[in-house]
């Protein structure tokens, strides 16, 4: 073990130096006894170091000391896995070799030689092994690898901190390739001893030339081959250069109006690149620009259409960015040349012949000014006066006046004012007028029907006015009786007058007037005028009455009033005849002397007298005016308005039918004039609100609308109608139909077997229908639904199902269904209970239950009976009443409908006391019944019965059987068979063990076999003597038909019985135990009940069935968590004929008692859905606390064969 020594301590001489080493040459500086001494050494962390030590005395004990700690003479130096001694010890080489040096190796070392027979102890001079630790990282602020944004000319502080290193590294800052001089550095203690960190801070003032370049922090150290670097990229912001405007052409600022001017503004440099903006007279024009980041150039193109108002405008381009201290600008002033935009001639170019025309020609502003001259056709006219005035936008306005005499031959010539200038040599500006010299027409006449011709109203008449000569074209105007003729303006009215336009053909002018003749055209004078000339014609028109009017002597009429009506035909040509009629019936009338008529026609009048009644209201009285000559009739009617009080019509509905929760509409058919002012509805003395309510609304016609109607709304509704003439009332009945509701249904209904009873079903419904009652019987089988032996009756709202001579199979659930046509039908369930005397179930002549009589086991006897009402059970043993006060006996009674069960649990069964005949007696008020159960000792199983063939093939036989009494222990089955004429008996174990069907395979075709079936349990087998457990079969040939079974159970290859030892192999025993534990079949082949007949046993095991049976009055409810005093109590398991054991041997009984999850502290039935009452008494009870194997009697232990 290495020791730490404060100084040089004498060492034990452990060996002699080898003789060869004495002759080796020693360095001049080496102390006596060393031929090689260690030297100071510096290595980088992770490298390999070797300190040399050469000893002159071979065989000496040599070891190294590190900071005074002895490393030991073992060359492997176990305490320091990276340390070892290198070299040949026989030559005195003890070099200390260190792998992967780290900071812990930085220390003082010395080589020590122990005392030996050949020499004293020696110690080399101390040397220092220095470990250099390079810095691993540099931490730069701002963050390394990032881009920092700085403004040119501003000072910024940058810091750089190194990681742990030895020695402290040197830090240098490099800006754009140049070393930064303004640096301050501090060396700090590192995170571990002997380590240091360096923190350096630099002040940096970036310039525009640094943009996009690196600022580098460089750390150097003797431990590094190359310095380590971290950097940030400098994004230096600086203002752009001044903008430059590139002017197209040589003459800067000179442009012409209408020209498309494109100016490019360029600004170079700047970060970010410049933002450019165009301004006109200081107002922004364009803010769109583009940048080229690679060249740091910004460009903006201004495109504008030059206008005259741009003259003198200053266009400027401004450049700036986010770090500009001001805006840089370059501008140019526009000098715009523009022609006059328009020339205007003032004055009229229309004048009568031989008169003077005076005109003025004026131009818009132009730059420079223009000159004016006049042209008439191709003849130049001399102006009267020329003037020049200042115009807009620095331009000038020119004006020229002209006066000259016009003649007829100048008509239609072009008069032109022309503007010209040397600045616009390629352009001509002029304005022209057409000279119009006026002179009159010379002749006028009318073409049309001859005067005096009779024209019927509605005839189309064409009149044409014609004139010759004149300028302007003569305006031909039509007049009717001195009034100018115009077309009707409303386009929807029939166009009775069509006035044509003026038409010209050579020197002849015409204008057409087309008339659809009417009464107003009769004897009218039509005149055409052109200036001072005129022509006329007159028409004769025949027309029916223009208007037939009926006048009445009274406006308000009531029944009994007299009405005098007068019919007047205002005007017609020729005269007409008048007549009266009412609703198709002609009336007597009186003529009235005529009066003057318009349109130069004839008038007529007749009157009639009528007596009013309410039935006349709304009738029409018609006056007809007939013209015999024209064969036309015109009519007018007068509608009678008779005021009378409300009167209900014959079609008024008096009964309304509705369905509950639906809507109802009580209509109103009433006649009245004026219309009823109010409809007031009253129900059972209460007035319904006219404004409506949550469930009613009175419609505009008076009808009453109801919704969500209930049966309470059924009844008479009184309607009261009123107007200004009187009132009227009516009664409307609302009949509400609603779905039936069962009010009375006696459940349950009881009857003694053989008696008669009525199942009564009373409902509340509307309507009540004769056939609305129906009955159903509820059951799983279809035959359960038959009601042929029952009588159905109904009267009013009550229906009856009468049962005569009640039978037990008629008990059950019945359903009363009532359907009166209103959904939904009513349904009610009622149970018919048929009372009968107890009937104890006797599955066999004698039921056996087995239990060990060693006073360590318990047994449960199950007794089940059917009967109504509830049954009381009593027990006897060998004919003597059982004393249930005995703590060894516990009895529980369960009731489920008509099925009743009694479970008698016998604790600590004793062969001497309890192997007896127990009798269960079931009693109710109608009688009693009993059954016997024999409690016996555990024994070998009884032979199975009913062995038969279910299917057969040439190579297999399907078998089925009924298990016998299992002797109180789990049983299994084995099939033995032999082929007749072939020596040897084969056997096959039935798997799973509890199966009662099996397919025997491996047979040969057309062979006769004898087959035996044995049952066995832990006490032995049933033997081969029972005839019911053996059978002979002959397999069919290959050419004979065969029937395969519907399923194939797992099989095992047959084994010769001679190959199986008497005790059975360990492998078979383990396999059978495993197979037993895996089987959870549906049939209870481990039942301790045995049947001595071939009929199907009445009870079936339901191991996986756990009904939920609530405790009755006769059952004691036990709380969970029973104490040790209750450990011997048994609870419902197999409910009829199974043995329930406490402390059952874990190995002997097999898995039978492990299949039911029933604990000691859980006496309640498992909570599962009840399915079938017939199976709940056959469930296997679970074990409570399995016994150790040693507690089983010796003769019952082991696997018996």
mmCIF file of C-alpha atoms in Angstrom, residues 734-986:
data_model
loop_
_atom_site.group_PDB
_atom_site.id
_atom_site.type_symbol
_atom_site.label_atom_id
_atom_site.label_comp_id
_atom_site.label_asym_id
_atom_site.label_seq_id
_atom_site.Cartn_x
_atom_site.Cartn_y
_atom_site.Cartn_z
ATOM 1 C CA UNK A 734 -113.885 20.760 -29.941
ATOM 2 C CA UNK A 735 -113.506 16.971 -29.698
ATOM 3 C CA UNK A 736 -109.938 16.169 -28.529
ATOM 4 C CA UNK A 737 -108.700 12.666 -29.328
ATOM 5 C CA UNK A 738 -105.852 11.398 -27.162
ATOM 6 C CA UNK A 739 -103.860 8.226 -26.831
ATOM 7 C CA UNK A 740 -105.036 5.671 -24.311
ATOM 8 C CA UNK A 741 -103.581 5.581 -20.807
ATOM 9 C CA UNK A 742 -103.977 2.522 -18.631
ATOM 10 C CA UNK A 743 -105.572 3.557 -15.348
ATOM 11 C CA UNK A 744 -106.376 0.209 -13.715
ATOM 12 C CA UNK A 745 -104.341 -3.006 -14.176
ATOM 13 C CA UNK A 746 -104.088 -5.288 -11.159
ATOM 14 C CA UNK A 747 -100.555 -6.711 -10.965
ATOM 15 C CA UNK A 748 -100.133 -9.420 -10.019
ATOM 16 C CA UNK A 749 -103.397 -11.235 -10.659
ATOM 17 C CA UNK A 750 -103.574 -14.473 -8.705
ATOM 18 C CA UNK A 751 -105.662 -17.606 -9.251
ATOM 19 C CA UNK A 752 -105.592 -21.105 -7.858
ATOM 20 C CA UNK A 753 -104.739 -23.812 -10.344
ATOM 21 C CA UNK A 754 -107.953 -24.954 -12.041
ATOM 22 C CA UNK A 755 -109.825 -21.758 -11.134
ATOM 23 C CA UNK A 756 -111.060 -18.860 -13.287
ATOM 24 C CA UNK A 757 -110.003 -15.213 -13.234
ATOM 25 C CA UNK A 758 -110.319 -11.989 -15.235
ATOM 26 C CA UNK A 759 -107.325 -9.808 -16.014
ATOM 27 C CA UNK A 760 -108.924 -6.346 -16.099
ATOM 28 C CA UNK A 761 -107.441 -3.440 -18.056
ATOM 29 C CA UNK A 762 -109.154 -0.032 -17.701
ATOM 30 C CA UNK A 763 -108.006 2.923 -19.789
ATOM 31 C CA UNK A 764 -108.621 6.597 -20.274
ATOM 32 C CA UNK A 765 -108.894 7.321 -24.026
ATOM 33 C CA UNK A 766 -110.783 9.241 -26.667
ATOM 34 C CA UNK A 767 -112.247 7.946 -28.843
ATOM 35 C CA UNK A 768 -113.402 4.697 -27.288
ATOM 36 C CA UNK A 769 -113.429 2.069 -30.046
ATOM 37 C CA UNK A 770 -114.919 -1.438 -29.800
ATOM 38 C CA UNK A 771 -111.814 -3.288 -30.981
ATOM 39 C CA UNK A 772 -109.089 -1.210 -29.395
ATOM 40 C CA UNK A 773 -108.115 -3.812 -26.724
ATOM 41 C CA UNK A 774 -105.578 -6.504 -27.566
ATOM 42 C CA UNK A 775 -103.721 -8.985 -25.381
ATOM 43 C CA UNK A 776 -100.307 -10.622 -25.704
ATOM 44 C CA UNK A 777 -98.569 -13.239 -23.687
ATOM 45 C CA UNK A 778 -94.846 -12.696 -23.177
ATOM 46 C CA UNK A 779 -92.524 -15.670 -23.367
ATOM 47 C CA UNK A 780 -89.443 -17.004 -25.085
ATOM 48 C CA UNK A 781 -91.181 -19.784 -27.021
ATOM 49 C CA UNK A 782 -93.665 -19.044 -29.778
ATOM 50 C CA UNK A 783 -96.220 -21.412 -28.294
ATOM 51 C CA UNK A 784 -96.156 -19.288 -25.136
ATOM 52 C CA UNK A 785 -97.889 -16.492 -27.076
ATOM 53 C CA UNK A 786 -101.046 -18.436 -27.844
ATOM 54 C CA UNK A 787 -104.239 -17.115 -26.205
ATOM 55 C CA UNK A 788 -106.606 -19.564 -27.913
ATOM 56 C CA UNK A 789 -107.819 -20.994 -24.579
ATOM 57 C CA UNK A 790 -108.622 -17.542 -23.161
ATOM 58 C CA UNK A 791 -111.607 -15.252 -23.726
ATOM 59 C CA UNK A 792 -111.179 -11.597 -24.718
ATOM 60 C CA UNK A 793 -113.933 -9.111 -23.804
ATOM 61 C CA UNK A 794 -114.296 -5.342 -23.796
ATOM 62 C CA UNK A 795 -116.949 -2.865 -22.787
ATOM 63 C CA UNK A 796 -116.399 0.872 -23.001
ATOM 64 C CA UNK A 797 -113.050 1.771 -21.508
ATOM 65 C CA UNK A 798 -112.504 -1.625 -19.860
ATOM 66 C CA UNK A 799 -111.039 -4.727 -21.482
ATOM 67 C CA UNK A 800 -110.902 -8.202 -19.922
ATOM 68 C CA UNK A 801 -108.880 -11.352 -20.559
ATOM 69 C CA UNK A 802 -110.810 -14.221 -18.987
ATOM 70 C CA UNK A 803 -108.964 -17.436 -18.109
ATOM 71 C CA UNK A 804 -110.992 -20.606 -17.486
ATOM 72 C CA UNK A 805 -109.541 -23.583 -15.599
ATOM 73 C CA UNK A 806 -106.143 -21.978 -14.983
ATOM 74 C CA UNK A 807 -103.168 -24.192 -15.702
ATOM 75 C CA UNK A 808 -99.651 -23.882 -14.424
ATOM 76 C CA UNK A 809 -98.221 -23.212 -17.888
ATOM 77 C CA UNK A 810 -100.533 -20.187 -18.199
ATOM 78 C CA UNK A 811 -98.669 -18.358 -15.447
ATOM 79 C CA UNK A 812 -96.399 -15.586 -16.609
ATOM 80 C CA UNK A 813 -96.412 -12.074 -17.991
ATOM 81 C CA UNK A 814 -99.242 -10.700 -20.102
ATOM 82 C CA UNK A 815 -99.446 -7.417 -21.909
ATOM 83 C CA UNK A 816 -102.550 -5.315 -22.378
ATOM 84 C CA UNK A 817 -102.284 -3.281 -25.607
ATOM 85 C CA UNK A 818 -104.796 -0.507 -26.256
ATOM 86 C CA UNK A 819 -104.831 1.283 -29.617
ATOM 87 C CA UNK A 820 -107.599 3.754 -30.463
ATOM 88 C CA UNK A 821 -105.817 5.122 -33.524
ATOM 89 C CA UNK A 822 -103.989 7.872 -31.634
ATOM 90 C CA UNK A 823 -100.302 7.091 -31.197
ATOM 91 C CA UNK A 824 -98.750 5.745 -29.165
ATOM 92 C CA UNK A 825 -100.728 2.661 -28.132
ATOM 93 C CA UNK A 826 -100.839 2.022 -24.387
ATOM 94 C CA UNK A 827 -99.084 -1.051 -23.050
ATOM 95 C CA UNK A 828 -99.333 -2.514 -19.586
ATOM 96 C CA UNK A 829 -97.676 -5.568 -18.083
ATOM 97 C CA UNK A 830 -99.441 -7.810 -15.602
ATOM 98 C CA UNK A 831 -98.259 -11.058 -14.092
ATOM 99 C CA UNK A 832 -100.618 -13.981 -13.775
ATOM 100 C CA UNK A 833 -99.692 -16.009 -10.729
ATOM 101 C CA UNK A 834 -101.106 -19.546 -10.632
ATOM 102 C CA UNK A 835 -100.955 -20.811 -7.087
ATOM 103 C CA UNK A 836 -100.161 -24.508 -6.633
ATOM 104 C CA UNK A 837 -98.896 -26.924 -4.028
ATOM 105 C CA UNK A 838 -95.128 -27.539 -3.674
ATOM 106 C CA UNK A 839 -93.450 -29.815 -6.218
ATOM 107 C CA UNK A 840 -90.056 -30.941 -5.080
ATOM 108 C CA UNK A 841 -87.734 -31.764 -7.963
ATOM 109 C CA UNK A 842 -86.666 -35.451 -7.944
ATOM 110 C CA UNK A 843 -83.826 -35.772 -10.464
ATOM 111 C CA UNK A 844 -83.182 -39.437 -9.421
ATOM 112 C CA UNK A 845 -84.869 -41.961 -7.134
ATOM 113 C CA UNK A 846 -82.146 -41.274 -4.610
ATOM 114 C CA UNK A 847 -79.634 -38.399 -4.636
ATOM 115 C CA UNK A 848 -76.238 -39.073 -3.097
ATOM 116 C CA UNK A 849 -73.852 -36.558 -1.634
ATOM 117 C CA UNK A 850 -70.346 -37.649 -0.597
ATOM 118 C CA UNK A 851 -68.140 -36.184 2.092
ATOM 119 C CA UNK A 852 -65.188 -37.391 4.136
ATOM 120 C CA UNK A 853 -66.411 -38.521 7.544
ATOM 121 C CA UNK A 854 -63.282 -37.503 9.412
ATOM 122 C CA UNK A 855 -64.874 -34.455 11.086
ATOM 123 C CA UNK A 856 -62.712 -32.112 8.986
ATOM 124 C CA UNK A 857 -65.005 -31.603 6.007
ATOM 125 C CA UNK A 858 -68.408 -30.078 5.408
ATOM 126 C CA UNK A 859 -71.219 -30.993 3.035
ATOM 127 C CA UNK A 860 -74.075 -28.981 1.559
ATOM 128 C CA UNK A 861 -77.420 -30.618 0.718
ATOM 129 C CA UNK A 862 -79.516 -28.813 -1.900
ATOM 130 C CA UNK A 863 -83.290 -29.067 -2.030
ATOM 131 C CA UNK A 864 -85.285 -27.195 -4.700
ATOM 132 C CA UNK A 865 -89.053 -27.014 -5.129
ATOM 133 C CA UNK A 866 -91.623 -25.104 -7.155
ATOM 134 C CA UNK A 867 -94.771 -23.658 -5.695
ATOM 135 C CA UNK A 868 -96.893 -20.555 -5.116
ATOM 136 C CA UNK A 869 -97.182 -18.969 -2.605
ATOM 137 C CA UNK A 870 -93.783 -19.168 -0.901
ATOM 138 C CA UNK A 871 -92.616 -22.501 0.468
ATOM 139 C CA UNK A 872 -91.338 -23.373 3.958
ATOM 140 C CA UNK A 873 -88.652 -26.114 4.096
ATOM 141 C CA UNK A 874 -88.106 -28.611 6.937
ATOM 142 C CA UNK A 875 -85.377 -31.276 7.220
ATOM 143 C CA UNK A 876 -85.260 -34.702 8.916
ATOM 144 C CA UNK A 877 -82.429 -37.186 9.371
ATOM 145 C CA UNK A 878 -83.447 -40.819 9.264
ATOM 146 C CA UNK A 879 -87.020 -39.673 9.888
ATOM 147 C CA UNK A 880 -86.199 -37.517 12.911
ATOM 148 C CA UNK A 881 -86.647 -33.726 12.686
ATOM 149 C CA UNK A 882 -83.293 -31.997 12.349
ATOM 150 C CA UNK A 883 -82.307 -29.678 15.156
ATOM 151 C CA UNK A 884 -81.183 -26.548 13.300
ATOM 152 C CA UNK A 885 -80.076 -25.026 16.611
ATOM 153 C CA UNK A 886 -77.128 -27.408 16.431
ATOM 154 C CA UNK A 887 -74.140 -25.205 15.385
ATOM 155 C CA UNK A 888 -73.062 -27.923 12.944
ATOM 156 C CA UNK A 889 -76.193 -27.356 10.849
ATOM 157 C CA UNK A 890 -76.792 -24.173 8.854
ATOM 158 C CA UNK A 891 -79.832 -23.732 6.605
ATOM 159 C CA UNK A 892 -80.460 -20.946 4.068
ATOM 160 C CA UNK A 893 -83.650 -20.478 2.089
ATOM 161 C CA UNK A 894 -83.803 -18.633 -1.268
ATOM 162 C CA UNK A 895 -86.848 -17.541 -3.284
ATOM 163 C CA UNK A 896 -86.783 -16.642 -6.970
ATOM 164 C CA UNK A 897 -90.286 -16.367 -8.392
ATOM 165 C CA UNK A 898 -91.984 -19.740 -8.052
ATOM 166 C CA UNK A 899 -88.640 -21.520 -7.524
ATOM 167 C CA UNK A 900 -87.499 -21.978 -3.925
ATOM 168 C CA UNK A 901 -84.316 -23.526 -2.567
ATOM 169 C CA UNK A 902 -83.046 -24.703 0.775
ATOM 170 C CA UNK A 903 -79.317 -25.235 1.387
ATOM 171 C CA UNK A 904 -78.438 -27.378 4.409
ATOM 172 C CA UNK A 905 -74.763 -27.183 5.306
ATOM 173 C CA UNK A 906 -73.337 -29.840 7.653
ATOM 174 C CA UNK A 907 -70.036 -28.845 9.233
ATOM 175 C CA UNK A 908 -67.455 -31.333 10.547
ATOM 176 C CA UNK A 909 -69.137 -34.313 8.894
ATOM 177 C CA UNK A 910 -68.859 -37.444 11.039
ATOM 178 C CA UNK A 911 -69.291 -40.866 9.479
ATOM 179 C CA UNK A 912 -70.990 -42.173 12.620
ATOM 180 C CA UNK A 913 -73.436 -39.296 13.001
ATOM 181 C CA UNK A 914 -74.038 -37.893 9.525
ATOM 182 C CA UNK A 915 -73.911 -40.817 7.067
ATOM 183 C CA UNK A 916 -77.704 -41.022 6.976
ATOM 184 C CA UNK A 917 -80.831 -40.429 4.876
ATOM 185 C CA UNK A 918 -81.870 -36.769 4.954
ATOM 186 C CA UNK A 919 -85.429 -35.815 3.961
ATOM 187 C CA UNK A 920 -86.356 -32.321 2.691
ATOM 188 C CA UNK A 921 -90.056 -31.383 2.971
ATOM 189 C CA UNK A 922 -91.499 -28.337 1.140
ATOM 190 C CA UNK A 923 -94.830 -26.947 2.449
ATOM 191 C CA UNK A 924 -97.156 -24.064 1.549
ATOM 192 C CA UNK A 925 -100.884 -23.440 2.251
ATOM 193 C CA UNK A 926 -101.855 -25.661 -0.717
ATOM 194 C CA UNK A 927 -99.882 -28.792 0.246
ATOM 195 C CA UNK A 928 -96.444 -30.325 0.656
ATOM 196 C CA UNK A 929 -93.876 -32.578 -1.090
ATOM 197 C CA UNK A 930 -90.553 -34.183 -0.116
ATOM 198 C CA UNK A 931 -87.331 -35.747 -1.433
ATOM 199 C CA UNK A 932 -84.542 -37.901 0.083
ATOM 200 C CA UNK A 933 -80.778 -37.208 -0.072
ATOM 201 C CA UNK A 934 -78.245 -39.814 1.076
ATOM 202 C CA UNK A 935 -75.023 -38.502 2.641
ATOM 203 C CA UNK A 936 -72.295 -41.117 1.998
ATOM 204 C CA UNK A 937 -68.518 -41.494 2.303
ATOM 205 C CA UNK A 938 -66.039 -40.487 -0.398
ATOM 206 C CA UNK A 939 -65.545 -43.438 -2.765
ATOM 207 C CA UNK A 940 -64.531 -44.463 -6.252
ATOM 208 C CA UNK A 941 -66.787 -43.082 -8.978
ATOM 209 C CA UNK A 942 -69.760 -44.983 -10.350
ATOM 210 C CA UNK A 943 -69.428 -46.267 -13.931
ATOM 211 C CA UNK A 944 -70.600 -43.860 -16.639
ATOM 212 C CA UNK A 945 -73.801 -44.805 -18.449
ATOM 213 C CA UNK A 946 -75.422 -44.365 -21.817
ATOM 214 C CA UNK A 947 -72.246 -44.933 -23.861
ATOM 215 C CA UNK A 948 -73.256 -44.617 -27.538
ATOM 216 C CA UNK A 949 -71.834 -43.859 -30.958
ATOM 217 C CA UNK A 950 -72.593 -40.405 -32.354
ATOM 218 C CA UNK A 951 -70.586 -40.541 -35.613
ATOM 219 C CA UNK A 952 -68.279 -42.863 -37.455
ATOM 220 C CA UNK A 953 -65.640 -42.801 -40.216
ATOM 221 C CA UNK A 954 -63.262 -45.511 -41.442
ATOM 222 C CA UNK A 955 -60.609 -44.130 -39.078
ATOM 223 C CA UNK A 956 -62.538 -42.707 -36.132
ATOM 224 C CA UNK A 957 -65.595 -43.129 -33.894
ATOM 225 C CA UNK A 958 -67.386 -40.299 -32.100
ATOM 226 C CA UNK A 959 -68.628 -41.337 -28.624
ATOM 227 C CA UNK A 960 -70.973 -39.789 -26.051
ATOM 228 C CA UNK A 961 -71.912 -40.865 -22.503
ATOM 229 C CA UNK A 962 -73.414 -39.694 -19.239
ATOM 230 C CA UNK A 963 -71.124 -39.342 -16.204
ATOM 231 C CA UNK A 964 -71.960 -41.290 -13.095
ATOM 232 C CA UNK A 965 -71.610 -40.324 -9.445
ATOM 233 C CA UNK A 966 -68.031 -39.014 -9.029
ATOM 234 C CA UNK A 967 -67.689 -40.385 -5.465
ATOM 235 C CA UNK A 968 -67.224 -36.903 -4.108
ATOM 236 C CA UNK A 969 -63.910 -36.341 -5.882
ATOM 237 C CA UNK A 970 -62.946 -34.938 -9.306
ATOM 238 C CA UNK A 971 -63.247 -37.684 -11.870
ATOM 239 C CA UNK A 972 -61.734 -38.222 -15.291
ATOM 240 C CA UNK A 973 -62.460 -40.681 -18.093
ATOM 241 C CA UNK A 974 -60.384 -43.196 -20.022
ATOM 242 C CA UNK A 975 -61.326 -45.118 -23.167
ATOM 243 C CA UNK A 976 -59.950 -48.626 -23.615
ATOM 244 C CA UNK A 977 -60.444 -50.510 -26.837
ATOM 245 C CA UNK A 978 -59.257 -53.568 -28.710
ATOM 246 C CA UNK A 979 -59.572 -54.798 -32.278
ATOM 247 C CA UNK A 980 -61.104 -58.275 -32.292
ATOM 248 C CA UNK A 981 -58.587 -60.803 -33.471
ATOM 249 C CA UNK A 982 -55.651 -58.546 -32.653
ATOM 250 C CA UNK A 983 -53.809 -59.045 -29.372
ATOM 251 C CA UNK A 984 -53.351 -56.110 -27.022
ATOM 252 C CA UNK A 985 -55.625 -53.484 -25.473
ATOM 253 C CA UNK A 986 -55.100 -49.794 -26.197
#
